[in-house]
Coordinates of C-alpha atoms in Angstrom, one line a residue:
Chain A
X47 CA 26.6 90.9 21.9
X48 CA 24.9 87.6 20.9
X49 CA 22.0 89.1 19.6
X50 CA 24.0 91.6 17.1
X51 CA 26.5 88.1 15.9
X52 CA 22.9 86.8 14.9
X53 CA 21.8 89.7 13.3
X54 CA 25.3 90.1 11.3
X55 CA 25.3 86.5 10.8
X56 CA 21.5 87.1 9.1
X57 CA 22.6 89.6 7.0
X58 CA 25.6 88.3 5.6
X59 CA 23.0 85.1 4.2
X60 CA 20.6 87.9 3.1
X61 CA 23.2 89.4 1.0
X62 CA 24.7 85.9 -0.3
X63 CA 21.2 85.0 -0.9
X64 CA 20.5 88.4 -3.2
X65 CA 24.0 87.6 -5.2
X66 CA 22.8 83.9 -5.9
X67 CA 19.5 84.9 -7.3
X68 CA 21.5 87.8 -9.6
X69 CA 23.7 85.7 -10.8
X70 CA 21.7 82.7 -11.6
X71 CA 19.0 85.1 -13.3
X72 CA 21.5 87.0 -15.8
X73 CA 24.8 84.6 -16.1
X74 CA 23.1 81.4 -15.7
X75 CA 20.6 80.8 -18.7
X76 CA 17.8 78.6 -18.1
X77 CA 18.7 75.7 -20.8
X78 CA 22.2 76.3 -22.5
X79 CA 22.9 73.6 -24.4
X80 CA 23.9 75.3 -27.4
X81 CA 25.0 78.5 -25.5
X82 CA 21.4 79.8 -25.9
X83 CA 18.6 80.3 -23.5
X84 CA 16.1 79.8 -26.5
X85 CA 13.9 76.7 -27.1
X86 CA 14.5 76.9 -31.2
X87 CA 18.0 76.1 -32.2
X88 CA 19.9 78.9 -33.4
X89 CA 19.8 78.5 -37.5
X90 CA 23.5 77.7 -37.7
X91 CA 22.7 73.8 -36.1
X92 CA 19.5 74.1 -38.6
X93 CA 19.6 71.6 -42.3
X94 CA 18.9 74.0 -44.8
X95 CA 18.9 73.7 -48.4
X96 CA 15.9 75.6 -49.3
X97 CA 18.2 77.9 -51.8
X98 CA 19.1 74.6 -53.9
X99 CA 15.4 74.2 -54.1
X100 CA 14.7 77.5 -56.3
X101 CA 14.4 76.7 -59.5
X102 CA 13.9 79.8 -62.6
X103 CA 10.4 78.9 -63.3
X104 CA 11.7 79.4 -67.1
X105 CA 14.0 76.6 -66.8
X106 CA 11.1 74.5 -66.5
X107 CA 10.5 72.9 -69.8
X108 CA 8.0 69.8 -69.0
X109 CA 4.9 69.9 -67.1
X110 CA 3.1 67.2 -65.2
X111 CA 0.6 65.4 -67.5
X112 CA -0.9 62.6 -65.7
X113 CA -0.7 60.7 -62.6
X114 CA -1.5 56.9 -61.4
X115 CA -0.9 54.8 -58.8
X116 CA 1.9 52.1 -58.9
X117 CA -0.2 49.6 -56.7
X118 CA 2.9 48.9 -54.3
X119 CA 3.9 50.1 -50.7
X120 CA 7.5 50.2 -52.4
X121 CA 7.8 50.7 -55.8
X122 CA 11.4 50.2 -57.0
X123 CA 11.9 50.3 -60.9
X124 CA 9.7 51.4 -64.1
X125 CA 10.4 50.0 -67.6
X126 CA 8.2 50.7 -70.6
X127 CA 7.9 48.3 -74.0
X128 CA 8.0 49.3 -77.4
X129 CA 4.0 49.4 -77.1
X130 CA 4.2 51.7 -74.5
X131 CA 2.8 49.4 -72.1
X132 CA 4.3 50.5 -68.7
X133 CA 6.3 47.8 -65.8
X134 CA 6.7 48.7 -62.6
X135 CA 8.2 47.0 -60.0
X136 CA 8.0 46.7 -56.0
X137 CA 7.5 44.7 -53.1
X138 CA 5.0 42.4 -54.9
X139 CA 6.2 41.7 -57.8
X140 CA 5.9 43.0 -61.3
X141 CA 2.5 45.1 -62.4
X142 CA 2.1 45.5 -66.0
X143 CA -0.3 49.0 -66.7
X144 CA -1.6 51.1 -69.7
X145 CA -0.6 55.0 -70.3
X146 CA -3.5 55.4 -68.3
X147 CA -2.4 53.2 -65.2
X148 CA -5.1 50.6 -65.8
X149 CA -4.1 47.1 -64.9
X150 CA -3.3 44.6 -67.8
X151 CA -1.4 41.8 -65.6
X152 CA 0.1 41.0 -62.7
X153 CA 3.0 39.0 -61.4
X154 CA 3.2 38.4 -57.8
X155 CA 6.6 37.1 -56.1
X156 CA 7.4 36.2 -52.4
X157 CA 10.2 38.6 -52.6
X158 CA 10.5 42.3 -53.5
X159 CA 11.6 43.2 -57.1
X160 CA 14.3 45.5 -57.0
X161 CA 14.1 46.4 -61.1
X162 CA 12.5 45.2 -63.9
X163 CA 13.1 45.5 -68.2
X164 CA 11.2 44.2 -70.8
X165 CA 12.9 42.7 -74.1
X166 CA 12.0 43.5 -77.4
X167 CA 10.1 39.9 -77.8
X168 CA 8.4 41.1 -74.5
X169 CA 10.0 38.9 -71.8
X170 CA 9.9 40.6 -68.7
X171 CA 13.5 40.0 -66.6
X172 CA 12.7 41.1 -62.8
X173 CA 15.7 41.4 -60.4
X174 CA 14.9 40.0 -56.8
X175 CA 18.2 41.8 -55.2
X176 CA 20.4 39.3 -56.3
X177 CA 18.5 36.6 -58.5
X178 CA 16.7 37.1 -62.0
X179 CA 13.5 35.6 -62.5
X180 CA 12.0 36.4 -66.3
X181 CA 9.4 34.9 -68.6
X182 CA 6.7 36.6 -70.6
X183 CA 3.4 35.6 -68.3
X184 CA 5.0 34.4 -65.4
X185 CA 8.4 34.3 -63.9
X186 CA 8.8 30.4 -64.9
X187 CA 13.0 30.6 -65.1
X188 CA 15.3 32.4 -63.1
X189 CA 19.2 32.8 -62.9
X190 CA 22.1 34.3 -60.5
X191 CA 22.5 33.4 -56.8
X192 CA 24.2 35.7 -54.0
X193 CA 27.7 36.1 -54.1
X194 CA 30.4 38.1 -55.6
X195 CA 32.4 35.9 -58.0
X196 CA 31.7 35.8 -61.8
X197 CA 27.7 35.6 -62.6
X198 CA 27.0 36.4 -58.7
X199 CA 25.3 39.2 -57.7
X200 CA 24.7 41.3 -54.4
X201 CA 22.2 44.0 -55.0
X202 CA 20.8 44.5 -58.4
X203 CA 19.1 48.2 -58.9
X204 CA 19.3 48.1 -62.8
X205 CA 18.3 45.7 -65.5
X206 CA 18.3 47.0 -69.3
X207 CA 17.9 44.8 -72.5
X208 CA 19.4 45.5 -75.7
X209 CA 19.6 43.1 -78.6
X210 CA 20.3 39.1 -77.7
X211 CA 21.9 40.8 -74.0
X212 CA 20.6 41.8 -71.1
X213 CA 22.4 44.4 -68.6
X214 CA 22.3 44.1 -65.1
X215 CA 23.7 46.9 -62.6
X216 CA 24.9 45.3 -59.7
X217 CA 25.4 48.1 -56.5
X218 CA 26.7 45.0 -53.9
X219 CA 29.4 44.2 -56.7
X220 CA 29.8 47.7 -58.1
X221 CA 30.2 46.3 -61.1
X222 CA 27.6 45.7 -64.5
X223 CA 27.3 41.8 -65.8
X224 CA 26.4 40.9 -69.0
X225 CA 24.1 37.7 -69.8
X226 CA 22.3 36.7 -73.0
X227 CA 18.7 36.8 -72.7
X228 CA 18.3 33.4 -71.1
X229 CA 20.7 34.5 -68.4
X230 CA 24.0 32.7 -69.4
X231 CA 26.8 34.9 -68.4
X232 CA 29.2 36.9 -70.4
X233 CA 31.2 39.8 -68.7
X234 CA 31.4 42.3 -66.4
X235 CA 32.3 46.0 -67.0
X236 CA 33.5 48.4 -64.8
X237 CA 36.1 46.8 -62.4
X238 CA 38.6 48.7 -60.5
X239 CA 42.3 48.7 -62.1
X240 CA 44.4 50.7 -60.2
X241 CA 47.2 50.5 -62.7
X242 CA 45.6 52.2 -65.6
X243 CA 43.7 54.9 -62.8
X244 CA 40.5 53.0 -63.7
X245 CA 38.5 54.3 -60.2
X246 CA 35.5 51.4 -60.8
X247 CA 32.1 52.3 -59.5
X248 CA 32.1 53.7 -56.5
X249 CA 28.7 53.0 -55.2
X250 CA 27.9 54.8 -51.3
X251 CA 24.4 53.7 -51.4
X252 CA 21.9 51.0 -53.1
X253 CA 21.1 53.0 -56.1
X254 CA 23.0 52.4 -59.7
X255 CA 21.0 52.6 -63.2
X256 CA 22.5 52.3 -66.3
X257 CA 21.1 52.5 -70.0
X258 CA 21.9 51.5 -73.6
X259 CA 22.2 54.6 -76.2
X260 CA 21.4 54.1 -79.9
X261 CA 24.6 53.5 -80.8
X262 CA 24.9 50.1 -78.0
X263 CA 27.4 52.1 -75.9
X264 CA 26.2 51.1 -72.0
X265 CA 26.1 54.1 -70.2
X266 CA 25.9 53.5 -66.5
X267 CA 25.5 55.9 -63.3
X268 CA 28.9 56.4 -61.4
X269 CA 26.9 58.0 -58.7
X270 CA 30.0 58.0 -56.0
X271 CA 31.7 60.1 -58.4
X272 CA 28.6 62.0 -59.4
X273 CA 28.6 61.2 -63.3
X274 CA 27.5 59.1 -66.6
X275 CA 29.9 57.1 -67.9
X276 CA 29.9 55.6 -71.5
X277 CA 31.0 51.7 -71.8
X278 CA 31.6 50.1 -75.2
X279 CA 29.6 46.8 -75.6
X280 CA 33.4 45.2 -74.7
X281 CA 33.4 47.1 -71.9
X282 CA 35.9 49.7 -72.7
X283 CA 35.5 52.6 -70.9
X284 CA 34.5 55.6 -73.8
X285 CA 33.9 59.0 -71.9
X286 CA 32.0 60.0 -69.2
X287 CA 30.2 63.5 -68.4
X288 CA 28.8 65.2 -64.8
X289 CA 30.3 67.1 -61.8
X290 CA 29.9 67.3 -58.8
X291 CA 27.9 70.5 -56.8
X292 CA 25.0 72.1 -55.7
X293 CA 24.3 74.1 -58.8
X294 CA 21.4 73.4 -61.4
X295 CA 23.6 71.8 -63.9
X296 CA 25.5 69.5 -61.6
X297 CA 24.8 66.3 -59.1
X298 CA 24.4 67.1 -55.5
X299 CA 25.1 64.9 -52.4
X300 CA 27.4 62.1 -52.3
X301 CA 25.7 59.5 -55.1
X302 CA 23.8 60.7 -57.7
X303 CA 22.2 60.3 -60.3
X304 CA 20.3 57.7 -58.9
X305 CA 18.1 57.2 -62.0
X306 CA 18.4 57.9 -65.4
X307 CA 17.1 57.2 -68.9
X308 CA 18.1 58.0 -72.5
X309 CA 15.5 59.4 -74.3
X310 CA 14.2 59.0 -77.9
X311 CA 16.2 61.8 -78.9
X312 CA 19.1 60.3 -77.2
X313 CA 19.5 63.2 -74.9
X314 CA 19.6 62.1 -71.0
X315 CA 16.5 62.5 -68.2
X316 CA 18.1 62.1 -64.6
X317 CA 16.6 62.1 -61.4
X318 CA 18.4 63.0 -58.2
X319 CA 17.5 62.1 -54.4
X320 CA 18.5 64.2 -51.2
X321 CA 17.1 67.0 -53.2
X322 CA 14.9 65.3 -55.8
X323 CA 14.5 67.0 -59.2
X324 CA 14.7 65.9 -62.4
X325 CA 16.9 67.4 -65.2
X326 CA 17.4 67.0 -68.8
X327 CA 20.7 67.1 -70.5
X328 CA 21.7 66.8 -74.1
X329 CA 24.2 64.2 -75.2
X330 CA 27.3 66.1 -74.2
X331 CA 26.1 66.5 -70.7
X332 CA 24.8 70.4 -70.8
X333 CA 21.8 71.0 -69.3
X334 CA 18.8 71.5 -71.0
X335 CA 16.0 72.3 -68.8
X336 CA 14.6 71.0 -66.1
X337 CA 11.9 68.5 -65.7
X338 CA 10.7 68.9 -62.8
X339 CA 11.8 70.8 -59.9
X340 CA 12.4 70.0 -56.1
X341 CA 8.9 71.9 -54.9
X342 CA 7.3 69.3 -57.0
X343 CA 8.2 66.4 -54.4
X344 CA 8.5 65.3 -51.0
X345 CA 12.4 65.6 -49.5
X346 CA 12.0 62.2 -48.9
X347 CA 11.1 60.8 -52.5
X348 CA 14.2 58.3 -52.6
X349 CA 13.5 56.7 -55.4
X350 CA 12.8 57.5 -58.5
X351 CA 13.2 55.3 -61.4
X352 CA 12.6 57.1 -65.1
X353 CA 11.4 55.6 -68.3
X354 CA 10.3 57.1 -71.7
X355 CA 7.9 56.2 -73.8
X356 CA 7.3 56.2 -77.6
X357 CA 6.0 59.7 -77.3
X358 CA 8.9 61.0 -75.4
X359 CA 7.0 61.5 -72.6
X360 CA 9.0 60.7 -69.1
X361 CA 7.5 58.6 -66.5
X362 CA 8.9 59.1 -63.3
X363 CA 8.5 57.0 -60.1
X364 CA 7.5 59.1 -56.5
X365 CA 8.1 57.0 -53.8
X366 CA 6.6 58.7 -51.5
X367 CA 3.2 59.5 -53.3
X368 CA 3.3 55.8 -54.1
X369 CA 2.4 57.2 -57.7
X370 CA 3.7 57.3 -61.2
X371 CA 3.8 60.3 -62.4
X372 CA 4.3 61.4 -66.2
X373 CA 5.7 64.5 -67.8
X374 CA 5.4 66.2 -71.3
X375 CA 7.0 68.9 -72.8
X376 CA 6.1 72.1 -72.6
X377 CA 4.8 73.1 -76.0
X378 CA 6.8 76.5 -76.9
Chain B
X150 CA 13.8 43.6 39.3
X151 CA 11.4 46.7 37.5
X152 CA 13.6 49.3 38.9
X153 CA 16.7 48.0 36.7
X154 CA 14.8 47.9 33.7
X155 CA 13.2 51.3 33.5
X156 CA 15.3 53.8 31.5
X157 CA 15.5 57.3 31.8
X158 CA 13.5 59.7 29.1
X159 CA 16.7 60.8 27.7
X160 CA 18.0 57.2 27.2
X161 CA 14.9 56.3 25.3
X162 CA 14.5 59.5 23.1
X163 CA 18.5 58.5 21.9
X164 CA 17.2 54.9 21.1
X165 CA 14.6 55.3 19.4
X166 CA 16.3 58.2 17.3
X167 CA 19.2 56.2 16.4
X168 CA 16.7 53.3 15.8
X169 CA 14.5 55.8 13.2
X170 CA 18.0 56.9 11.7
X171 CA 19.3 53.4 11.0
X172 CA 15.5 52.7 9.5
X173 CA 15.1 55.8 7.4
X174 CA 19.4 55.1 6.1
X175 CA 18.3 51.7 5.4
X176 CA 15.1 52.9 3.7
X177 CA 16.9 55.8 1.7
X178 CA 19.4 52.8 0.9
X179 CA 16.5 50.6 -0.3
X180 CA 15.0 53.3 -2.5
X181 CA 18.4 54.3 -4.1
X182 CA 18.9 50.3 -4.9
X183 CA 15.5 49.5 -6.4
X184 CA 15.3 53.0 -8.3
X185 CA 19.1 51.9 -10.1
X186 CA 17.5 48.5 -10.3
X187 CA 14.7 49.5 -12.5
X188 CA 16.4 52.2 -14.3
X189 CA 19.3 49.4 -15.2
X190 CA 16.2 47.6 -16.4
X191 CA 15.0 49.9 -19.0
X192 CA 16.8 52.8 -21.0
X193 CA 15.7 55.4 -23.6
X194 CA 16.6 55.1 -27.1
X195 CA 15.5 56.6 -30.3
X196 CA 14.2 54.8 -33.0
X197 CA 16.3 56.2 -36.2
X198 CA 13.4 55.6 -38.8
X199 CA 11.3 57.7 -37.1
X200 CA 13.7 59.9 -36.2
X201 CA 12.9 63.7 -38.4
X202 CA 16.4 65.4 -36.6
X203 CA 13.7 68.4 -35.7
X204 CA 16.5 69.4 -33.2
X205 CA 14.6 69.2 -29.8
X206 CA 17.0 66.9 -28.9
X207 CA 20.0 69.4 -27.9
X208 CA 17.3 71.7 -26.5
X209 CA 14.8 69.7 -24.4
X210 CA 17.3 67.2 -22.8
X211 CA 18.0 68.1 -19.0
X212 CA 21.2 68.0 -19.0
X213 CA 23.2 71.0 -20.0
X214 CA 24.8 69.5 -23.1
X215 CA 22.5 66.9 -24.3
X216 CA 22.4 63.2 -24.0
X217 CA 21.9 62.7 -27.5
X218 CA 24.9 62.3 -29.7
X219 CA 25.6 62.0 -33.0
X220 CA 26.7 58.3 -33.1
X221 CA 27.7 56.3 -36.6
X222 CA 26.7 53.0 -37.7
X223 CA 29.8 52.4 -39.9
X224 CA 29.0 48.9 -41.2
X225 CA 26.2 50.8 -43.7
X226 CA 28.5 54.1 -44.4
X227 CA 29.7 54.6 -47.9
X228 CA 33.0 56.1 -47.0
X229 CA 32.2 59.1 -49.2
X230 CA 34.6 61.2 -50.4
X231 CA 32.0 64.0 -50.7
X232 CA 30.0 63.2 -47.4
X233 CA 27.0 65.2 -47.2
X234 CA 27.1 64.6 -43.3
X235 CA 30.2 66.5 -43.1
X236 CA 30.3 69.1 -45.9
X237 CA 28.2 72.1 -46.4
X238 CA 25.8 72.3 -49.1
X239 CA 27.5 74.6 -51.3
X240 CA 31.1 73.9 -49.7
X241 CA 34.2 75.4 -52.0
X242 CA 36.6 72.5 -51.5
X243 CA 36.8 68.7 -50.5
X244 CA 39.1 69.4 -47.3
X245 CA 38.8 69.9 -43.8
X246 CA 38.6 73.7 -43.7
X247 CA 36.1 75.0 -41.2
X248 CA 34.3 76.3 -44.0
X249 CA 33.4 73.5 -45.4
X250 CA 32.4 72.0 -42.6
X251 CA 28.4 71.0 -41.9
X252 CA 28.9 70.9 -38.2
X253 CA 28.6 74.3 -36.0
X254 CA 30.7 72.4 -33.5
X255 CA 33.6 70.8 -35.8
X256 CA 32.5 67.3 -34.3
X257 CA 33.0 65.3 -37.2
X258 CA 36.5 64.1 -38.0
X259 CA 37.6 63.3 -41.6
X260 CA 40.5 61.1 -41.9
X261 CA 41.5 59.6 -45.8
X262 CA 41.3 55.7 -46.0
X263 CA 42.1 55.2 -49.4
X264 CA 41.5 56.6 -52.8
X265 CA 38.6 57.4 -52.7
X266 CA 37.1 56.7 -49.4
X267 CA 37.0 58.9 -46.4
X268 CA 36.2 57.8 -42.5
X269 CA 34.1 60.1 -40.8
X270 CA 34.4 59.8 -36.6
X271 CA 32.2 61.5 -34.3
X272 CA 34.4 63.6 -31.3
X273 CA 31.4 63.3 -28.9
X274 CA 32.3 65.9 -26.1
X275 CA 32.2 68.4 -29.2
X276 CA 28.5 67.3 -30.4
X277 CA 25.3 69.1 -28.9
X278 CA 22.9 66.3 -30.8
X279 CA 21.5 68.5 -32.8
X280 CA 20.9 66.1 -36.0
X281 CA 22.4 68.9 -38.6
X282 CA 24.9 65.8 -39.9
X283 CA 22.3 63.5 -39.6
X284 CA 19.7 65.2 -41.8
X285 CA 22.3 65.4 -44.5
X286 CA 23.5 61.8 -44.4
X287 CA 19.9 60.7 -45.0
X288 CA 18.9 62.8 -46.8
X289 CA 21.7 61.9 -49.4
X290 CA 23.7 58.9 -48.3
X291 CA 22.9 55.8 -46.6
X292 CA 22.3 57.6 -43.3
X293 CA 24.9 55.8 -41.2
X294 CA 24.9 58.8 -38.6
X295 CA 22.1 58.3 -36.7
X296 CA 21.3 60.4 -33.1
X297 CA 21.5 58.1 -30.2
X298 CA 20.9 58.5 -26.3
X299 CA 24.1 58.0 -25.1
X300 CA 23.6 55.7 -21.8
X301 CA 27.3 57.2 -20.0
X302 CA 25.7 60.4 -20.1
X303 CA 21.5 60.1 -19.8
X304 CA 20.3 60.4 -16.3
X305 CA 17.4 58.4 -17.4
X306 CA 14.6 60.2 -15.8
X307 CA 11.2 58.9 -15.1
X308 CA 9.6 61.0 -17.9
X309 CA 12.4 62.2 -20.7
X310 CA 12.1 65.4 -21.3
X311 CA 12.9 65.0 -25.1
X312 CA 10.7 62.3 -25.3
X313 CA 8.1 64.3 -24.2
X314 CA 8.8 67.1 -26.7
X315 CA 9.5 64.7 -29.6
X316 CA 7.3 65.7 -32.7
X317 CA 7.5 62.5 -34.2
X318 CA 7.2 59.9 -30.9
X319 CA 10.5 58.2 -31.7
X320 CA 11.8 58.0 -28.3
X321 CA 10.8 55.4 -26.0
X322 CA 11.9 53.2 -23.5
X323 CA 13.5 49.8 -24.4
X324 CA 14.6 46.8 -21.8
X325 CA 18.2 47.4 -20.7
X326 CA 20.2 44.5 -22.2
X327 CA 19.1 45.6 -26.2
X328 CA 21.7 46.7 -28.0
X329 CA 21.7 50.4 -29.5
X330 CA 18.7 50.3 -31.8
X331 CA 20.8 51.1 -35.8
X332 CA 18.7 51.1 -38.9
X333 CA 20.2 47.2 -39.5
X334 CA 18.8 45.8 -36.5
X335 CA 15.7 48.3 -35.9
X336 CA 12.9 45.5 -34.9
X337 CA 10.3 48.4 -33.1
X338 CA 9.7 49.4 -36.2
X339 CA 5.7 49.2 -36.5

């Protein structure tokens, strides 16, 4: 009697046994995080925007001419005189180059240069976040402290000279000062007034160029609301073009354009980060052709400052290659 | 005189089992103390610049659902209205429709602040850490949603499994009483 308890008693755990090892080998998967016994993640938890990145090789209108090295760990800005003699910008200072990338001068400062312009008597007006140091050798005088009040600045990603002013894009402030060229301040454009619907700049992250068209209007990126907008030298607001998507023709992410630069035929170059291309569009905002396209750079090419020279050619800043690189048209 | 002192077999076995028990409890006891004294010493954490959101995170941890959270630095977010953390590429409308959402899970909440800034919230038991949100917010904003070992939830083992898998070596162990490493206050960073 004892011996057949045991023996019922063994085979009752033999069965229980068998059911445990069925159920945890079919209903129990090994790792099921994500409801999935598979080591990849299923594609749906997967980034992809590999079919923003196609770009009609047709559309392509400028190919890659030339390449040099910027000299800096960060490069930050690019400006270009009426000689053509190319500025850029970065962690240690300003670097003046030829077409070529061969060194003319150097100016070397303790802090990094966040953008850089060039007037037409040749000063050179570097913007150390928020501070301006300019002179034509050396950076002798300088103007602007941290702050947000009136001639204050908090993040300075734009500088642009135009006649007896100088423009300065200020993404802490989200606004644009104006200064004469020995830094004296005039105005600001751009301010939020809820009353007339005037949205302001809305900046999400540290990256706000502007230009000046041939006409003086200042055009300046509204990259929060993924557009241009056109600014009479008072400040008025005169237009604005861009929209918002993943298409060709529009912005993508949530601030862009980060860079952008009126050509000589006053038709408009823009780069884009998140998926980094560069575009041309005509005056009206409608999309000419692309520049380059996203499979020429790294996903991570942040910036990338753009400048024109005399030739139309478009230098464009790749952060990530630590390179200028410079683009010509594409002779039909 | 040695008559009284002798004990049986019995009585001696039972002594020096209960003695053995007590030592081994207290031992077990010990072990259990200095193991949670070490591991209160040192915790993993990711470093978010090194971070690439390759997505071994929500497979390799060892826990079911992953210890690794989506977790979001708000002091550097830009309150977008069109947050590429939260929308799809591609997404039809600016609105809360499952659609449009980048997250698989619906994790990310979306609540209006003012015109026109959004707060984005992470609704933790939803996310599986698997970095989708995280890839678009750097990739296009500021990257203020970052992936995080959550400390209420890692069982911080010996040898992480996700740190072991990690392409791109940003996991490692940091002493206790540092704050969550954010890309503000990131000093590992080599």
């Amino acid at each position: 009697m004892e011996q057949r308890k045991i023996l019922y008693s063994l085979l009752v755990l033999a069965v229980g046994l068998l059911l445990g090892l069925l159920v945890e080998s079919h209903f129990i998967p090994e790792k099921s995080k994500t409801g999935s016994a598979k080591e990849e993640l299923p594609d749906k938890y997967k980034y992809n925007i590999d079919e923003y990145k196609k770009v009609d090789s047709g559309l392509v209108i400028y190919r890659e001419i030339k390449v040099f090295k910027t000299g800096f760990t960060e490069a930050a800005g690019l400006a270009i005189d009426k000689n053509d003699k190319i500025f850029i910008c970065g962690d240690k200072g300003v670097r003046v180059v030829d077409h070529n990338g061969i060194l003319l001068n150097e100016i070397i400062s303790a802090e990094k240069i966040t953008a850089v312009a060039v007037s037409g008597e040749g000063v050179i007006y570097a913007a150390a976040r928020d501070r301006i140091f300019f002179g034509k050798k050396d950076f002798g005088r300088d103007f602007g402290k941290r702050g947000r009040g009136k001639g204050d600045f908090e993040y300075i990603t734009g500088l642009k000279t135009s006649g007896d002013k100088l423009f300065i894009a200020d993404a802490g402030n989200r606004k644009v000062a104006v200064a004469d060229l020995q830094g004296k301040f005039i105005a600001d454009i751009g301010g939020k007034d809820a009353a007339k619907g005037i949205k302001g700049f809305i900046v999400p992250s540290p990256h706000m160029d502007l230009d000046i068209d041939k006409v003086g209007n200042i055009w300046v990126a509204n990259t929060g609301l993924l557009r241009l907008e056109k600014y009479s030298v008072d400040g008025v607001f005169a237009g604005c073009w861009g929209k918002a998507g993943a298409g060709l023709d529009a912005f993508i992410g949530c601030c862009n354009p980060s860079n952008f630069v009126i050509d000589k035929n006053g038709d408009f170059v823009t780069s884009e980060k998140g998926l980094p291309r560069i575009k041309l569009y005509d005056k009206t905002g409608k999309l000419k052709g692309v520049v380059a396209p996203p499979s020429e750079f790294n996903e991570k090419c942040v910036y990338m400052a753009l400048a024109v020279d005399s030739k139309n050619r478009v230098f464009a800043l790749d952060s990530v290659k630590k390179m200028v690189r410079v683009f010509e048209k594409k002779q039909k | 005189m040695g008559q009284e002192n002798k004990i049986s077999r019995m009585e001696f076995l039972k002594k020096t089992g209960r003695g053995l028990s007590v030592l081994a409890l207290g031992g077990i006891a010990g072990a259990a103390l200095g193991r949670s004294k070490r591991k209160r010493e040192s915790v993993w954490q990711i470093d978010p610049d090194k971070c690439t959101q390759c997505g071994k995170c929500a497979t390799e941890c060892v826990l079911r659902v992953s210890a690794v959270k989506c977790v979001h630095n708000f002091s550097i977010c830009g309150y977008c209205n069109l947050c590429f953390g939260y929308f799809a590429p591609g997404q039809r409308e600016l609105n809360t429709g499952a659609e449009n959402q980048l997250c698989p899970t619906g994790a990310i909440r979306r609540r209006f602040v003012e015109e026109p800034y959004y707060e984005y919230t992470i609704k933790e038991p939803r996310c599986v850490g698997c970095g989708k949100c995280v890839k678009g917010c750097t990739a296009f904003g500021n990257g203020s949603l970052q992936l995080q070992i959550r400390h209420d939830r890692c069982k911080n083992c010996n040898e992480c499994a996700i740190a072991k898998a990690c392409p791109s070596k940003a996991i490692f162990r940091i002493p206790a009483a540092k704050g969550y490493i954010t890309k503000e206050n990131n000093d590992s960073k080599i």
